[in-house]
Structure formats: structure tokens, C-alpha cells
Amino acid sequence: MKAAVLEALERIIVKEVDDPQIDDDSALLKVESIAVCGSDVRIFHHGNPRVKPPAIIGHETAGVVVKAGKNVTRVKEGDRVAVGADVPCGQCPWCRNGLGNNCAINYAIGYQIPGGFAEYMKLPRLVLEEGPVTPFGDSLSFDVAALAEPLACAINGLELVNMSIGKTVAIVGLGPIGCMMIDLARIMGAVKVIAAQRSRKRMEIAQAYDADVYIATQEEDLVARCREETGGTGPDVVITSCGSVEVHEQAVEMVAHRGYVNFFGGLGKNVRPATILSNTIHYKECFVTGSHGCVPRHHELAVKLLERGLVRVEPLITHHFPLDQVNQAFETMESKQGMKIIVHPHG
Ligand SMILES: [Zn+2]
Ligand SMILES: [Zn+2]
């Protein structure tokens, strides 16, 4: 089969490799849509301890099961399935308690397990037993289903901030995750969504989502505007869906008393650590949370929300590339000219 192989840092070659071998306990997925994630681009440039080249990366996948071993019960030939990233090991206390994204091994597709930038992807036994493999109906396109993975991560983030009806939610960073979070915050009870973004280009796409307030942080003071929009108290929930350390600090600065902050976006290697405004946290009695990845339950829920149209991802899909142009797909992702870039291994 044809696959995009990460051979070394900053070197992805599209070439013929051996077809994955399927045994009685595994299945073969024909990859129809695989979305480029920001973390794929980071792996391309900086590597990852869980990725050992030569490797096939990619973890936002949707396709059709074309072969299933005789012991496989979770999927069957012909099933349209979305496949996520984090795979619980099934053994450790975290994984056994439904918190597999906190597993010390942290198995993931496109990391230790070969990923989706290929014509075919093996679903090994562990993935089929423990992993995020969710069938979906004809109403969903493969492109949309592939985005169940990032949506699942967004759900995890919003589950950690004690959402309930009546909250004001500020989302800082309107990349794909921030935009999905606008819809998600609504269905989780937000009465006011404040959406903030630095670059103009992404702001344009984010307007397709119905936030109550859009703040261009290049031109306006984020903290002052959020206070103004909340009668001085600050938002009940602040999500940082961006990689800015300043925004991490501003989030704590502006969140309401008893409010919740979620550091969704990680910080780059060369970014200074945030200053913990511990006395602000002390007086506000606020809660500072983080979130990373998701568990299979989130992935199933994400597919359901997409099927019901409760969260929209179509406006985010801006580019399509064949597998041969995977390097161009990564460049487009990095240029931030688009939002979600989908690669189609079968053209
Ligand atoms: Zn991803
Ligand atoms: Zn584990």
C-alpha cells in the first residue's frame, strides 16, 4: 500500500510499504479521510517520545472496515467507522477507571500504533478492545466523522469546568477546537459565549459559529473586554484553546470568583512557564484545570453530536489533499491559512 512515512524529523516520504497483516483478532481499515492535527505538525518538526521513526502518524481518521479477523466482534466488514487517538492500555488504574488519557503508557494511534496517513490502517486487538472505534451512519461524511477525534478532546475539556445552565463561557483561541467549543458550550448550558482570537483570518471562519461576542485580541484588551461583557465579574468559565502563556495568565486573572479555567492548549517547548497567580486563585476560590486528549466514551459522544448536528464541523474543513501531497497539507496547516485540512489516501 501507499503510506506517508515519517522517516526522520522534518522528513515525510510517500512510498510503497508492506500491507498491514491482519490476524484473527485484528481488522483492516481502508482510510477515506484523515485530518491533519496541530500535533502532527509538532511531531514532524520536533518528534515525540512515543513516535519512533520510521513511523506512520495521523490520528483523526475515518474509513471503512474491509477485513475483520474471525475473533473480532466490535466491527464487521463494510462498517463505516471513525477512529480516534488515545487507546487505554486496559490494565492500569487510570485505564480501568475510564481515565485512559492519563495512562502512563498513553498508547495512541499515530504514535506507538501506526496511524492514518496511509491507504490502509490496521486496527489491532488492543485498539478494538479498548480504543476509540465508533461506527457511524450514512448521514455523516468521512470528513466530518474524522473530526470526531478533536471534538472528543473538546468535550473532555468542557467536562472539566463544571458546566451547567446559565454560565458565561470565554473561549480564547478560535482554531478548530475553539470553534467546536462554541457549539459545545451552548448545548452544555452557556447563556453567553465570548469568543476571542488574535488573527483576523481565523476570526472570519469563526464567525460561522454563533458566539455572542467576538473579541479581536490584537486590537482589544482581552481581560478588560471580558470584564465589561460580564458586568465586571468575569466569565464563569475560561478556556484557553491556544498556545499562549500570556493567555494562561490572563485566564486566571479574569475568571469569576468560584469560576473554572481550563488550559486546553499546551505550550510549546520554548515557551516560558506561566506564572501561577496563586494569591488570585486563593482569593477567588477559583478552579484551574487542564485537559489532554480524551477517552473512547468522548469519541462515541462526539460521533453522536455530529450525527445529530448539535456541533458543526463543516465550516472548519477548508482544504483537501491527496496522500501524495501530504507535505503540502502539513505546510497549509502550519501557515494557518486554513482550519482543518483533510487528506484522502484514495484520492
Ligand atoms: Zn488531533
Ligand atoms: Zn493505562
Coordinates of C-alpha atoms and ligand atoms in Angstrom, one line a residue:
M1 CA 0.0 0.0 0.0
K2 CA 1.0 3.6 -0.2
A3 CA 1.8 5.4 3.0
A4 CA 3.3 8.7 4.2
V5 CA 6.2 7.6 6.3
L6 CA 7.9 9.9 8.8
E7 CA 11.5 8.8 8.2
A8 CA 13.2 11.4 10.4
L9 CA 12.5 14.8 11.8
E10 CA 11.1 17.1 9.1
R11 CA 11.1 14.3 6.5
I12 CA 7.9 12.6 5.3
I13 CA 8.1 10.4 2.2
V14 CA 5.1 9.0 0.4
K15 CA 6.1 5.5 -0.7
E16 CA 5.0 1.8 -1.1
V17 CA 5.2 -0.2 2.1
D18 CA 4.0 -3.7 3.1
D19 CA 0.3 -4.0 3.6
P20 CA -0.6 -4.4 7.3
Q21 CA -1.0 -8.1 8.2
I22 CA -4.4 -8.9 9.8
D23 CA -4.7 -11.8 12.2
D24 CA -7.8 -13.4 13.8
D25 CA -8.0 -10.6 16.4
S26 CA -7.5 -7.5 14.2
A27 CA -9.2 -5.7 11.4
L28 CA -8.2 -3.7 8.4
L29 CA -9.5 -0.1 7.8
K30 CA -9.5 1.5 4.4
V31 CA -8.7 5.1 5.3
E32 CA -11.0 7.5 3.5
S33 CA -10.4 10.7 5.4
I34 CA -7.5 11.6 7.7
A35 CA -7.3 15.2 9.2
V36 CA -4.1 16.9 9.9
C37 CA -3.8 17.8 13.6
G38 CA -1.6 20.6 15.1
S39 CA 0.2 17.8 17.0
D40 CA 1.1 16.0 13.7
V41 CA 2.9 19.2 12.7
R42 CA 4.7 19.3 16.0
I43 CA 5.7 15.7 15.7
F44 CA 7.0 16.4 12.2
H45 CA 9.3 19.2 13.5
H46 CA 10.2 18.2 17.0
G47 CA 9.3 14.5 17.3
N48 CA 7.6 12.9 20.2
P49 CA 9.0 10.3 22.7
R50 CA 6.1 8.0 21.7
V51 CA 6.8 8.2 18.0
K52 CA 9.8 6.2 16.7
P53 CA 10.6 6.8 13.0
P54 CA 10.1 5.3 10.6
A55 CA 6.5 5.7 11.6
I56 CA 3.1 6.5 10.1
I57 CA 1.4 9.2 12.1
G58 CA -2.1 10.6 11.9
H59 CA -4.9 10.1 14.4
E60 CA -8.1 11.8 13.2
T61 CA -9.3 9.0 11.0
A62 CA -12.5 7.7 9.3
G63 CA -12.8 4.9 6.8
V64 CA -14.4 1.5 6.0
V65 CA -13.6 -1.8 7.6
V66 CA -12.5 -4.1 4.7
K67 CA -11.4 -7.1 6.6
A68 CA -12.1 -8.4 10.1
G69 CA -10.4 -11.4 11.8
K70 CA -12.7 -14.2 12.9
N71 CA -12.5 -13.3 16.6
V72 CA -13.4 -9.7 16.0
T73 CA -16.8 -8.7 17.3
R74 CA -16.6 -4.9 17.6
V75 CA -16.6 -4.2 13.9
K76 CA -17.5 -6.1 10.7
E77 CA -16.7 -5.8 7.1
G78 CA -18.4 -2.8 5.5
D79 CA -18.7 -0.8 8.7
R80 CA -18.0 2.9 8.4
V81 CA -16.0 3.8 11.5
A82 CA -14.4 6.8 13.0
V83 CA -11.1 6.1 14.8
G84 CA -9.7 8.4 17.5
A85 CA -6.2 8.7 19.0
D86 CA -5.8 7.7 22.7
V87 CA -6.0 4.0 23.4
P88 CA -6.3 2.9 27.0
C89 CA -3.9 0.1 28.0
G90 CA -6.8 -1.6 29.8
Q91 CA -4.6 -2.6 32.7
C92 CA -3.6 0.4 34.9
P93 CA -5.8 2.1 37.4
W94 CA -6.4 5.1 35.2
C95 CA -7.5 3.0 32.2
R96 CA -9.6 0.6 34.3
N97 CA -11.4 3.6 35.7
G98 CA -12.3 5.3 32.4
L99 CA -9.4 7.8 32.5
G100 CA -7.2 6.3 29.9
N101 CA -5.8 9.6 28.6
N102 CA -4.0 9.8 32.0
C103 CA -2.3 6.4 31.4
A104 CA 1.5 6.4 31.9
I105 CA 2.0 4.4 28.7
N106 CA -0.6 6.6 26.8
Y107 CA -0.8 4.3 23.7
A108 CA -2.2 6.3 20.8
I109 CA -2.9 5.7 17.1
G110 CA -0.4 7.7 15.1
Y111 CA 2.1 7.4 17.9
Q112 CA 3.1 3.9 19.1
I113 CA 0.4 2.4 16.9
P114 CA 0.7 3.1 13.1
G115 CA -1.7 5.9 12.1
G116 CA -3.9 7.1 9.3
F117 CA -1.7 8.8 6.7
A118 CA -1.8 5.6 4.6
E119 CA -4.2 3.8 2.3
Y120 CA -4.9 1.2 5.0
M121 CA -4.6 1.1 8.7
K122 CA -4.6 -1.9 11.0
L123 CA -6.9 -2.0 14.0
P124 CA -5.0 -4.3 16.3
R125 CA -6.6 -6.2 19.1
L126 CA -5.9 -3.6 21.8
V127 CA -7.5 -0.9 19.7
L128 CA -10.6 -3.0 19.0
E129 CA -10.9 -4.0 22.7
E130 CA -10.1 -0.7 24.4
G131 CA -9.8 2.0 21.8
P132 CA -11.9 4.8 20.2
V133 CA -13.5 2.9 17.3
T134 CA -17.0 4.3 16.6
P135 CA -19.3 3.2 13.8
F136 CA -21.4 5.9 12.1
G137 CA -24.2 6.0 9.7
D138 CA -24.6 7.2 6.1
S139 CA -25.7 10.6 7.2
L140 CA -22.2 11.5 8.1
S141 CA -19.4 12.1 5.6
F142 CA -16.0 10.6 6.2
D143 CA -14.5 14.1 6.5
V144 CA -16.9 15.0 9.3
A145 CA -16.5 11.7 11.1
A146 CA -12.7 12.1 11.1
L147 CA -13.2 15.2 13.2
A148 CA -14.9 13.2 16.0
E149 CA -11.4 12.9 17.5
P150 CA -10.7 16.6 18.1
L151 CA -14.3 17.1 19.1
A152 CA -13.9 14.3 21.7
C153 CA -11.0 16.2 23.1
A154 CA -13.0 19.4 23.3
I155 CA -15.8 17.5 25.1
N156 CA -13.2 16.3 27.7
G157 CA -12.1 19.9 28.2
L158 CA -15.6 21.2 28.8
E159 CA -16.5 18.3 31.1
L160 CA -13.8 19.5 33.5
V161 CA -15.2 23.0 34.0
N162 CA -18.4 22.1 35.8
M163 CA -20.7 23.4 33.1
S164 CA -24.4 24.0 33.9
I165 CA -27.2 26.1 32.6
G166 CA -26.7 29.8 32.8
K167 CA -22.9 30.1 32.6
T168 CA -20.9 32.7 30.7
V169 CA -18.0 31.0 28.9
A170 CA -15.0 32.7 27.3
I171 CA -13.1 30.7 24.7
V172 CA -9.7 32.2 23.8
G173 CA -8.3 30.9 20.6
L174 CA -10.6 30.2 17.7
G175 CA -8.9 27.4 15.9
P176 CA -10.9 24.2 15.1
I177 CA -11.2 23.3 18.8
G178 CA -12.2 26.8 19.9
C179 CA -14.9 26.9 17.2
M180 CA -16.3 23.4 18.2
M181 CA -16.3 24.6 21.8
I182 CA -18.7 27.5 20.9
D183 CA -21.3 24.9 19.8
L184 CA -20.5 22.6 22.7
A185 CA -20.7 25.3 25.4
R186 CA -24.2 26.2 24.1
I187 CA -25.5 22.6 24.4
M188 CA -23.9 22.4 27.8
G189 CA -25.9 25.4 29.1
A190 CA -23.9 28.6 28.3
V191 CA -26.2 31.6 28.0
K192 CA -23.3 33.8 26.8
V193 CA -20.3 32.8 24.8
I194 CA -17.4 35.2 24.4
A195 CA -15.0 34.1 21.7
A196 CA -11.6 35.7 21.3
Q197 CA -9.0 35.3 18.7
R198 CA -5.8 37.1 17.6
S199 CA -5.5 36.6 13.9
R200 CA -8.1 38.1 11.5
K201 CA -8.2 35.1 9.1
R202 CA -9.4 32.6 11.7
M203 CA -11.8 35.2 13.1
E204 CA -13.6 35.2 9.7
I205 CA -14.2 31.4 9.8
A206 CA -15.2 31.5 13.4
Q207 CA -18.0 33.9 12.6
A208 CA -19.8 30.9 11.2
Y209 CA -20.3 29.9 14.8
D210 CA -22.8 32.0 16.8
A211 CA -20.8 33.4 19.7
D212 CA -22.5 36.3 21.4
V213 CA -19.3 38.4 21.4
Y214 CA -16.2 38.2 19.2
I215 CA -13.0 39.9 20.6
A216 CA -10.0 40.5 18.3
T217 CA -7.2 40.4 20.8
Q218 CA -4.8 42.2 18.5
E219 CA -6.9 45.3 18.8
E220 CA -8.7 44.9 22.1
D221 CA -7.8 44.2 25.7
L222 CA -9.0 40.7 26.4
V223 CA -9.3 41.0 30.1
A224 CA -11.0 44.4 30.1
R225 CA -13.4 43.3 27.4
C226 CA -14.4 40.1 29.2
R227 CA -15.0 42.0 32.4
E228 CA -17.1 44.5 30.5
E229 CA -19.2 41.8 28.9
T230 CA -19.9 40.2 32.3
G231 CA -20.8 43.3 34.3
G232 CA -17.3 43.3 35.9
T233 CA -17.4 39.8 37.4
G234 CA -15.5 38.0 34.7
P235 CA -16.6 34.8 32.9
D236 CA -17.7 31.8 34.9
V237 CA -15.5 29.6 32.6
V238 CA -12.4 30.5 30.6
I239 CA -11.0 28.0 28.1
T240 CA -7.5 28.6 26.6
S241 CA -7.7 26.9 23.3
C242 CA -4.5 28.4 22.1
G243 CA -0.8 28.0 22.9
S244 CA -0.2 31.4 24.5
V245 CA 1.3 31.6 28.0
E246 CA 0.0 35.2 28.4
V247 CA -3.5 33.9 27.8
H248 CA -3.0 31.2 30.5
E249 CA -2.2 34.1 32.9
Q250 CA -5.0 36.3 31.7
A251 CA -7.4 33.4 32.1
V252 CA -6.8 33.2 35.9
E253 CA -6.7 37.0 36.1
M254 CA -10.2 37.4 34.6
V255 CA -12.2 34.3 35.6
A256 CA -15.1 34.9 38.0
H257 CA -14.9 34.1 41.7
R258 CA -15.6 30.3 42.0
G259 CA -15.1 30.1 38.3
Y260 CA -13.3 27.5 36.2
V261 CA -10.3 27.8 34.0
N262 CA -9.3 25.0 31.6
F263 CA -5.8 25.1 30.0
F264 CA -6.8 23.2 26.9
G265 CA -4.0 24.2 24.5
G266 CA -0.5 23.1 25.5
L267 CA 2.5 25.4 25.4
G268 CA 5.4 24.9 23.0
K269 CA 8.8 23.7 24.2
N270 CA 10.5 27.0 24.1
V271 CA 7.7 29.0 25.8
R272 CA 8.4 30.2 29.3
P273 CA 6.2 28.6 32.0
A274 CA 3.2 30.6 33.2
T275 CA 3.4 32.5 36.5
I276 CA 1.0 30.9 38.9
L277 CA -1.2 33.7 40.2
S278 CA -1.7 31.7 43.4
N279 CA -3.0 34.6 45.5
T280 CA -5.5 35.4 42.8
I281 CA -6.7 31.8 42.9
H282 CA -6.7 32.0 46.7
Y283 CA -9.0 35.0 46.9
K284 CA -11.2 34.0 44.0
E285 CA -11.7 30.4 45.2
C286 CA -11.4 29.5 41.5
F287 CA -10.6 26.2 39.9
V288 CA -7.7 25.8 37.5
T289 CA -7.9 22.6 35.4
G290 CA -6.1 21.1 32.4
S291 CA -7.2 18.6 29.8
H292 CA -5.3 16.4 27.4
G293 CA -6.7 14.1 24.8
C294 CA -9.8 12.1 25.6
V295 CA -11.2 8.6 26.3
P296 CA -13.3 6.4 24.0
R297 CA -16.5 7.5 25.7
H298 CA -15.9 11.0 24.5
H299 CA -15.3 9.8 20.9
E300 CA -18.6 7.9 20.9
L301 CA -20.4 11.0 22.2
A302 CA -18.6 13.2 19.6
V303 CA -20.0 11.0 16.8
K304 CA -23.5 11.2 18.3
L305 CA -23.3 15.0 18.5
L306 CA -22.1 15.2 14.9
E307 CA -24.9 12.8 13.7
R308 CA -27.5 15.0 15.4
G309 CA -26.0 18.2 14.1
L310 CA -25.5 19.6 17.6
V311 CA -21.9 20.5 16.9
R312 CA -21.0 21.6 13.4
V313 CA -17.6 21.0 11.9
E314 CA -18.2 21.5 8.2
P315 CA -17.3 25.2 8.3
L316 CA -13.9 24.2 9.6
I317 CA -13.0 22.0 6.6
T318 CA -11.1 24.3 4.4
H319 CA -8.6 22.2 2.4
H320 CA -8.4 18.7 0.8
F321 CA -5.2 17.0 -0.4
P322 CA -4.4 13.5 -1.9
L323 CA -1.9 11.5 0.1
D324 CA 0.9 12.3 -2.4
Q325 CA 0.6 15.9 -1.3
V326 CA 0.8 15.3 2.4
N327 CA 3.7 17.6 2.8
Q328 CA 1.7 20.4 1.2
A329 CA -1.1 19.5 3.6
F330 CA 1.2 20.0 6.6
E331 CA 2.5 23.3 5.2
T332 CA -1.0 24.5 4.8
M333 CA -1.8 23.6 8.3
E334 CA 1.2 25.4 9.6
S335 CA 0.5 28.5 7.6
K336 CA -2.8 28.8 9.5
Q337 CA -4.4 29.7 6.1
G338 CA -7.0 27.1 6.8
M339 CA -8.6 25.3 9.7
K340 CA -9.0 21.6 9.2
I341 CA -7.1 20.0 6.3
I342 CA -8.2 16.6 5.2
V343 CA -6.0 14.1 3.4
H344 CA -7.7 11.5 1.2
P345 CA -5.4 8.4 0.7
H346 CA -7.6 7.1 -2.1
G347 CA -7.9 10.4 -3.9
Ligands
ZN1 ZN -5.7 15.6 16.9
ZN2 ZN -3.3 2.5 31.2

